[in-house]
Amino acid sequence: MIEFIAPREWKKFVWAAVIGAVVFILLQIIPMLSGPDSGISESQGNVIGNEAALQKATEFAAKQFGVNVTDAHTIYQTDSDETGYLIKEKLYEDYASKYMQQFPLDTYQTQVTLNNGSTAFVYLHMQSGSVVAWNLIGAGSDLHSIIDQKQLLDAASSFATTQGFQAKDLNDATVNSLGQVVIHPTGYAAGSSQLELRFGFSQNGENTIISTYKPAFVPPSDYVAIVEQQKNTADVLSLISLTYMTFITLVLAIIYAILYRRHTTFKRGIVISLIFTVFYIINNLGIMDGVIAQQGEQVMSDAEVSFMAWFTAFLLIPVGSAVYFSFVAGDGMWRSWKRPVWPGFREKNYGEHVWRSMGLGYLIALILLGVQSVIFLVLESAIGSWSTSDATQSPYNIKWLWLMPMLAWCAAISEEAIYRFFGIALFRRWFKNIYVAALIPTILWALGHVAYPIFPYYTRLIELIIIGMIFSYIFLRYSLITAIFVHAIFDSLLMGFSLISVGGALNIGAAIFYAVLPVPIAYIIRVWHRKKGGRPPQLTATPPPQVPQ
């Protein structure tokens, strides 16, 4: 437990935090605000909003297809492959100036259900609200495909000219196996990616309708293949981490909780584990639009979406159980070694410890923001790391966006309990070496983050092994509570910037609220502990950390 940090040590942390904040602002915030090359293209300009997009899309669908709309749902969608290619090749800014207005990489995707049983996907420009693409799927019996190839090619070229293309640039036209016309207009390129136009036509009574219009820049096939291979590898590594985090940890934590039960109590961690589980389930129910976006144009009914949401929530119960037993087992193991790294409420100076942990948490979190920024800069130069957009993690696909920073607390509680509190104790018992004991769970923790849209996949592996070892030191040196505060504040600040980028009074207010939330939490605990009989601390300088071997 932290009884006292000398003023000289506090000053060091304050200066390091100032430097970390400045580095973060220079390397992350200013580039994000000053240009589009940050890869967060969805944040450029004021967006029209889901409701406006839904209305425009349904009106367009009814007019375009001549059929009444019975249901519709709007989400955010992105062309992740093309965005990543442009960022990797430093072409994003040039693309934005030339093509973004007509061929946006980020759109509102609205799934429209028509009363003839068919489904259409309508895509709108997020800022202007103009319809930029659409695709009709599963036409009813009153829609009959046109099969004459010359008629298809003529109709496609004719429509393309109404979209601003010159007839002389439309000679590269073919009909694919789906009966769609595919045209590659000349003069439209971004690096090695070429513009591709896809057209589909159907018959509605006596009228011929354009059922599909999908313009998109297609990145080079070798780039797509590399990214796909990277994603597959990352998915396997993430699965390894998830398996450890849930099932393996749950089994081992139950075993060690029983073995070390005389050093702890099964009451420890119940409240915090329940809080984690409830908020984690709520947040996961709120990100189903991201899951839908991941399916692309796969038609999903409301029942299918609902089932997927609740099935996902059910799978989170083992995670909550693993967190609880990690608290119990970890507490028993550390106390058996005379290292109570998680002090209890009834212990002397607990309230002051929480208060100091919060203050130290802010300082170290700012330091880590700077460290992370430098790591990304070095990796970008050394191994060519790049990022891209991801609809599954976009704030535009979160139902209760103002709740998003609660994920910071969920991550802090669960990951510090499983990977640091119990994980380090477990591997210390097995290998009798604290450095090995810290490294193994840190690697497993880092593997759980490699599926993020940053390439190569081992970019985040390297970054988070470094960050994770720092978290491990914080945990061993200053306690579990300090590590949780650092982790929660660090993630809250990052998520807060995402909220601010989306805009809106509620989102900006939520970002500020979560940024300062640790202060009232720590203050309430401090005051409550004093009222329950805790005494103000007798300050003594903290001795050098005793690292168990």
CSV table of C-alpha atoms in Angstrom, one decimal, residues 87-88 90 375-376 378-387 454-456 458-460 462:
chain,number,residue,atom,x,y,z
A,87,ILE,CA,-3.0,5.7,-45.6
A,88,LYS,CA,-0.2,3.1,-46.1
A,90,LYS,CA,0.5,8.3,-48.1
A,375,ILE,CA,6.0,3.8,-29.9
A,376,PHE,CA,3.6,4.2,-32.8
A,378,VAL,CA,9.0,4.5,-34.1
A,379,LEU,CA,7.1,1.5,-35.4
A,380,GLU,CA,5.7,3.5,-38.3
A,381,SER,CA,9.2,4.4,-39.3
A,382,ALA,CA,10.8,1.0,-38.5
A,383,ILE,CA,8.3,-1.5,-39.8
A,384,GLY,CA,5.9,0.7,-41.9
A,385,SER,CA,3.0,0.4,-39.5
A,386,TRP,CA,-0.3,1.9,-40.7
A,387,SER,CA,-3.9,2.0,-39.5
A,454,ILE,CA,-3.5,-1.5,-37.2
A,455,PHE,CA,-1.0,-3.3,-39.4
A,456,PRO,CA,1.2,-5.3,-39.4
A,458,TYR,CA,2.4,-7.3,-34.5
A,459,THR,CA,2.5,-3.5,-34.2
A,460,ARG,CA,0.1,-3.7,-31.3
A,462,ILE,CA,5.1,-4.8,-29.6
